[in-house]
Coordinates of C-alpha atoms in Angstrom, one line a residue:
R1 CA 61.6 -11.7 -30.1
M2 CA 59.6 -9.4 -32.3
F3 CA 58.8 -10.2 -35.9
H4 CA 57.2 -8.3 -38.8
T5 CA 55.6 -9.9 -41.8
P6 CA 54.7 -8.1 -45.0
C7 CA 51.2 -6.9 -44.8
V8 CA 48.8 -8.7 -47.0
G9 CA 45.3 -7.5 -46.0
R10 CA 42.3 -9.0 -44.3
M11 CA 40.1 -11.3 -46.3
G12 CA 37.0 -10.4 -44.4
T13 CA 36.9 -13.8 -42.7
L14 CA 38.9 -15.5 -39.9
L15 CA 41.2 -16.9 -42.6
R16 CA 44.7 -17.3 -41.2
L17 CA 47.0 -18.8 -43.7
L18 CA 50.1 -20.9 -43.1
L19 CA 52.6 -19.0 -45.2
V20 CA 55.5 -21.4 -45.3
G21 CA 57.7 -18.9 -47.1
M22 CA 55.0 -16.7 -48.5
S23 CA 55.0 -14.8 -45.2
L24 CA 58.5 -13.4 -45.9
A25 CA 59.1 -12.9 -42.1
I26 CA 60.9 -9.7 -41.3
A27 CA 62.7 -10.1 -38.0
L28 CA 63.7 -7.3 -35.7
S29 CA 66.1 -9.7 -34.0
T30 CA 67.5 -13.1 -34.6
S31 CA 64.8 -15.0 -36.5
N32 CA 62.9 -17.9 -34.9
T33 CA 61.7 -19.8 -38.0
E34 CA 58.9 -21.7 -36.2
D35 CA 57.4 -18.4 -35.1
S36 CA 57.6 -16.9 -38.6
K37 CA 55.8 -19.6 -40.4
K38 CA 52.4 -18.1 -39.9
G39 CA 50.8 -14.9 -41.0
V40 CA 47.6 -13.2 -42.1
H41 CA 46.3 -12.3 -45.5
D42 CA 44.1 -9.2 -45.5
K43 CA 41.8 -8.0 -48.2
Q44 CA 41.6 -4.6 -46.4
H45 CA 44.4 -2.9 -44.6
L46 CA 42.4 -0.5 -42.6
S47 CA 42.4 -2.6 -39.5
D48 CA 43.6 -5.9 -38.0
A49 CA 40.1 -6.4 -36.7
E50 CA 37.6 -8.5 -38.6
H51 CA 35.4 -6.2 -40.7
H52 CA 32.2 -8.2 -39.7
V53 CA 31.6 -10.3 -36.7
D54 CA 28.6 -12.7 -36.8
G55 CA 27.2 -10.8 -39.7
D56 CA 27.4 -7.4 -38.0
H57 CA 29.8 -4.6 -38.8
N58 CA 32.6 -4.5 -36.3
A59 CA 33.0 -1.2 -34.5
D60 CA 36.7 -1.9 -33.8
Y61 CA 37.3 -1.9 -37.5
D62 CA 35.7 1.5 -37.9
H63 CA 37.7 2.9 -35.0
D64 CA 41.0 1.7 -36.5
A65 CA 40.0 3.0 -40.0
F66 CA 39.1 6.4 -38.6
L67 CA 41.8 6.9 -36.1
G68 CA 44.6 4.5 -37.0
K69 CA 45.5 1.4 -35.0
E70 CA 47.7 3.1 -32.4
E71 CA 45.4 6.1 -31.8
S72 CA 42.4 3.8 -31.6
K73 CA 44.1 2.0 -28.7
T74 CA 44.6 5.3 -27.0
F75 CA 40.9 6.2 -27.3
D76 CA 40.0 2.9 -25.8
Q77 CA 41.5 4.0 -22.6
L78 CA 39.8 7.3 -22.4
S79 CA 36.5 8.3 -20.7
P80 CA 33.6 9.0 -23.0
E81 CA 34.0 12.7 -22.2
E82 CA 37.7 12.7 -23.1
S83 CA 36.9 10.7 -26.3
K84 CA 34.4 13.3 -27.4
Q85 CA 36.7 16.2 -26.7
R86 CA 39.5 14.7 -28.8
L87 CA 37.0 13.6 -31.5
V88 CA 36.0 17.3 -31.9
I89 CA 39.6 18.2 -32.7
I90 CA 39.8 15.5 -35.3
V91 CA 36.5 16.4 -36.9
R92 CA 37.7 20.0 -37.4
K93 CA 40.9 18.7 -39.0
I94 CA 38.9 16.6 -41.4
D95 CA 36.6 19.6 -42.4
K96 CA 39.1 21.1 -44.8
D97 CA 36.7 23.8 -46.1
N98 CA 35.5 24.7 -42.6
D99 CA 31.9 24.7 -43.6
G100 CA 30.8 22.6 -40.5
N101 CA 30.0 19.5 -42.6
L102 CA 32.1 16.4 -43.4
T103 CA 31.5 15.2 -46.9
E104 CA 32.2 11.7 -48.2
Q105 CA 35.2 13.0 -50.0
E106 CA 36.6 14.6 -46.9
L107 CA 36.1 11.4 -45.0
R108 CA 37.7 9.4 -47.8
D109 CA 40.7 11.7 -47.8
W110 CA 41.0 11.3 -44.0
V111 CA 40.7 7.5 -43.9
A112 CA 43.3 7.3 -46.7
Y113 CA 45.6 9.6 -44.9
V114 CA 45.3 7.6 -41.6
H115 CA 45.8 4.3 -43.5
E116 CA 48.9 5.5 -45.3
K117 CA 50.4 7.1 -42.2
S118 CA 50.0 3.8 -40.3
L119 CA 51.7 1.8 -43.1
W120 CA 54.6 4.2 -43.4
K121 CA 55.1 4.2 -39.7
D122 CA 55.3 0.4 -39.8
T123 CA 57.8 0.6 -42.6
G124 CA 59.9 3.3 -41.0
G125 CA 60.2 1.3 -37.7
I126 CA 61.5 -1.8 -39.5
W127 CA 63.7 0.2 -41.9
S128 CA 65.5 1.9 -39.0
T129 CA 66.6 -1.5 -37.7
H130 CA 67.5 -3.0 -41.0
D131 CA 69.5 -0.2 -42.7
G132 CA 72.3 -0.6 -40.2
D133 CA 74.9 1.5 -42.2
E134 CA 72.3 4.2 -42.8
D135 CA 73.1 4.5 -46.5
K136 CA 69.4 4.9 -47.4
K137 CA 69.3 1.5 -49.2
L138 CA 68.9 -2.1 -48.1
T139 CA 70.9 -4.8 -49.8
W140 CA 69.8 -8.4 -50.1
P141 CA 72.6 -9.6 -47.7
E142 CA 71.5 -7.0 -45.1
Y143 CA 67.9 -8.2 -45.4
L144 CA 69.0 -11.8 -44.9
Q145 CA 71.0 -10.9 -41.9
A146 CA 68.2 -8.9 -40.4
T147 CA 65.7 -11.6 -41.1
Y148 CA 67.6 -14.8 -40.4
G149 CA 70.3 -13.4 -38.2
H150 CA 72.9 -16.1 -37.4
L151 CA 72.9 -17.9 -40.8
N152 CA 74.8 -16.7 -43.8
E153 CA 73.4 -17.0 -47.3
K154 CA 74.9 -20.4 -48.1
E155 CA 73.8 -21.8 -44.8
L156 CA 70.3 -20.6 -45.5
E157 CA 70.3 -22.2 -48.9
D158 CA 71.4 -25.5 -47.4
R159 CA 68.6 -25.5 -44.8
T160 CA 65.6 -27.8 -45.5
D161 CA 63.6 -27.5 -42.3
F162 CA 60.5 -25.4 -42.4
D163 CA 60.9 -25.1 -46.2
F164 CA 63.7 -22.7 -45.8
R165 CA 64.9 -22.9 -49.4
D166 CA 61.4 -22.2 -50.6
R167 CA 61.0 -19.4 -48.2
I168 CA 64.2 -17.6 -49.3
Q169 CA 63.3 -18.1 -53.0
R170 CA 59.9 -16.5 -52.4
D171 CA 61.5 -13.7 -50.4
K172 CA 63.9 -13.0 -53.3
R173 CA 61.1 -13.1 -55.9
R174 CA 59.2 -10.4 -54.0
W175 CA 62.4 -8.5 -53.5
D176 CA 63.1 -8.5 -57.2
Q177 CA 59.6 -7.4 -58.0
A178 CA 59.8 -4.5 -55.5
D179 CA 63.2 -3.4 -57.0
Q180 CA 61.8 -1.1 -59.6
N181 CA 65.1 0.4 -60.7
K182 CA 66.7 -3.0 -60.9
D183 CA 69.9 -2.1 -59.0
K184 CA 69.4 -5.2 -56.7
D185 CA 69.0 -3.0 -53.6
L186 CA 65.8 -1.5 -52.2
T187 CA 65.2 2.1 -51.3
Q188 CA 62.8 2.7 -48.4
E189 CA 60.0 3.3 -50.8
E190 CA 60.7 0.1 -52.6
Y191 CA 60.9 -1.7 -49.3
H192 CA 57.6 -0.2 -48.3
Y193 CA 55.9 -2.0 -51.2
F194 CA 57.9 -5.1 -50.5
L195 CA 56.2 -5.1 -47.0
H196 CA 52.8 -4.0 -48.3
P197 CA 52.4 -5.4 -51.8
A198 CA 48.7 -4.8 -52.0
E199 CA 49.4 -1.1 -52.0
A200 CA 51.2 -1.0 -55.3
D201 CA 49.9 -1.9 -58.7
H202 CA 53.3 -3.4 -59.8
M203 CA 53.1 -5.8 -56.8
K204 CA 49.5 -6.9 -56.8
D205 CA 49.8 -9.8 -59.3
L206 CA 52.7 -11.3 -57.2
Y207 CA 50.7 -10.7 -54.1
I208 CA 47.8 -12.8 -55.5
L209 CA 50.2 -15.5 -56.7
E210 CA 51.7 -15.8 -53.2
I211 CA 48.3 -16.3 -51.7
W212 CA 47.4 -18.8 -54.3
E213 CA 50.6 -20.8 -53.8
S214 CA 50.2 -20.8 -50.0
M215 CA 46.7 -22.2 -50.2
D216 CA 47.4 -24.8 -53.0
K217 CA 48.9 -27.4 -50.7
D218 CA 49.1 -30.2 -53.3
K219 CA 50.5 -27.9 -56.0
D220 CA 48.0 -29.0 -58.6
G221 CA 47.2 -25.4 -59.7
S222 CA 43.9 -24.9 -57.9
V223 CA 42.5 -24.6 -54.3
T224 CA 39.9 -27.1 -53.3
I225 CA 37.4 -26.5 -50.5
E226 CA 39.4 -28.7 -48.2
E227 CA 42.6 -26.8 -48.8
Y228 CA 40.6 -23.6 -48.2
I229 CA 39.2 -24.9 -44.9
S230 CA 42.5 -26.4 -43.8
D231 CA 44.1 -23.0 -43.5
I232 CA 41.5 -21.8 -41.1
Y233 CA 40.5 -24.9 -39.1
Q234 CA 42.4 -28.0 -37.9
P235 CA 40.0 -30.5 -36.3
E236 CA 42.9 -31.8 -34.1
D237 CA 43.0 -28.3 -32.5
D238 CA 39.4 -28.5 -31.5
K239 CA 39.4 -31.3 -29.0
D240 CA 36.2 -30.2 -27.3
S241 CA 34.0 -30.9 -30.3
S242 CA 33.5 -33.8 -32.7
E243 CA 31.7 -31.5 -35.2
E244 CA 33.0 -28.5 -37.2
P245 CA 32.0 -25.2 -35.6
E246 CA 29.3 -23.2 -37.1
W247 CA 31.7 -20.6 -38.5
V248 CA 33.6 -23.3 -40.4
R249 CA 30.3 -24.5 -42.0
T250 CA 29.6 -20.9 -42.9
E251 CA 33.0 -20.7 -44.6
R252 CA 32.2 -23.8 -46.6
E253 CA 29.0 -22.1 -47.8
T254 CA 30.9 -19.0 -48.6
F255 CA 33.4 -21.0 -50.7
V256 CA 30.6 -22.6 -52.7
E257 CA 28.3 -19.6 -53.1
L258 CA 30.7 -16.7 -53.4
R259 CA 34.3 -17.7 -53.9
D260 CA 33.9 -20.4 -56.6
K261 CA 32.5 -18.3 -59.4
N262 CA 32.5 -21.0 -62.1
K263 CA 31.2 -23.7 -59.8
D264 CA 33.9 -26.2 -60.6
G265 CA 34.6 -27.0 -56.9
K266 CA 37.9 -25.2 -56.7
L267 CA 39.5 -21.8 -56.9
D268 CA 41.9 -20.7 -59.6
R269 CA 44.1 -17.6 -59.5
A270 CA 41.4 -15.4 -61.1
E271 CA 38.9 -16.4 -58.5
I272 CA 41.3 -15.7 -55.7
K273 CA 42.1 -12.3 -57.2
Q274 CA 38.4 -11.5 -57.4
W275 CA 38.1 -12.5 -53.8
I276 CA 41.1 -10.6 -52.4
L277 CA 41.1 -7.6 -54.8
P278 CA 37.6 -7.5 -56.2
D279 CA 37.0 -5.3 -59.3
G280 CA 35.5 -2.0 -58.6
Y281 CA 35.8 -2.2 -54.8
N282 CA 37.6 0.5 -52.9
H283 CA 37.8 -0.2 -49.1
I284 CA 38.5 3.4 -48.3
E285 CA 35.5 4.6 -50.2
A286 CA 33.3 1.9 -48.7
E287 CA 34.4 2.8 -45.2
A288 CA 33.7 6.5 -45.7
R289 CA 30.2 5.7 -47.0
H290 CA 29.6 3.4 -44.1
L291 CA 30.5 6.1 -41.5
I292 CA 28.1 8.5 -43.1
Y293 CA 25.4 5.8 -43.2
K294 CA 25.8 5.2 -39.5
A295 CA 25.7 8.8 -38.4
D296 CA 23.8 10.8 -41.0
N297 CA 20.6 11.2 -39.0
N298 CA 18.9 13.6 -41.4
G299 CA 19.9 11.8 -44.5
D300 CA 21.5 14.7 -46.3
G301 CA 24.7 12.8 -47.2
V302 CA 27.0 14.9 -45.0
L303 CA 27.8 14.8 -41.3
T304 CA 27.6 17.7 -39.0
E305 CA 29.7 17.9 -35.8
E306 CA 26.5 17.3 -33.8
E307 CA 25.6 14.2 -35.8
I308 CA 29.1 12.8 -35.2
M309 CA 29.0 13.6 -31.5
N310 CA 25.6 11.9 -31.2
S311 CA 27.1 8.8 -32.8
Y312 CA 30.6 9.2 -31.4
E313 CA 30.9 5.5 -30.5
V314 CA 30.9 4.7 -34.3
F315 CA 34.1 6.7 -34.8
V316 CA 36.0 6.2 -31.6
G317 CA 36.2 3.9 -28.6
S318 CA 36.2 4.9 -24.9
Q319 CA 36.5 3.3 -21.5
A320 CA 34.0 4.4 -18.9
T321 CA 36.1 3.0 -16.0
N322 CA 38.8 4.9 -14.3
F323 CA 42.3 3.8 -15.4
G324 CA 44.0 5.7 -12.6
D325 CA 47.7 5.9 -13.4
A326 CA 47.4 4.3 -16.8
L327 CA 49.8 5.9 -19.3
V328 CA 47.7 7.5 -22.1
N329 CA 49.2 9.4 -24.9
H330 CA 47.2 12.6 -25.4
D331 CA 49.1 14.0 -28.4
E332 CA 46.9 15.0 -31.3
L333 CA 47.1 13.0 -34.6

């Protein structure tokens, strides 16, 4: 079975939250409720890869941001020579004014384009399976049927296992927020922001609320450090060690030093919002600047084709070994 959960961006850590209803699982076949209990919150949407690993910038994140997730996988199967050949084609697409240089703005436009294209491809694939009557709108009953399959609405409301009632209420709350024209149905655009709430201003407050609720296990209105840690680490799952791993200790320090702004030992909604959607931070702009920083050998603030080729591994992956008959899609972006 395949499942889709609304995208909710990487937090920049290994944080994987139990969603218990906040995940709003979108099933492509009959829903398995145990499988759909978990999901991932993302502060950025440019990649499913961690932005930093052991304090270092993750090249896989850059590849996904520059190429898109699917195209990045394709490049990973190419030889270095093939990667460079295809990278030249992409660079010339990005260079809109054909002056031989890539500016920060051109890179920002490209990364934004790749990001948006990836999200809409995701939405389109799910929409085509959910809008069975092809009337260009999705009704709430259609959504329930596509998501939970064999159960009707009353049966779903009567379910108590896996917090079903809570799950459906949260699904409906997000549905209503995404329904901008208030006709109780969702167009494909409205459904897109239902799936990707961090991408729309009218969805962001609810997006933060969902994260906060999912982390606040005791429902006291705040997230303690133990609640924060419990979503990323369960000691019973680490039977080989009697001590917390180093990365967990690092997360505790991060909570105290960075997340807990007012130093009261817990996170409120405002602190969670500043963590997930920090003021003044644009992940697309940050990625464009990072790419220039990594490849701008002469420090003039723009990238020539030669500079990009000299640092091609920053932008694309490759595989030096021969994959033989491996199926590789060579279509251009």
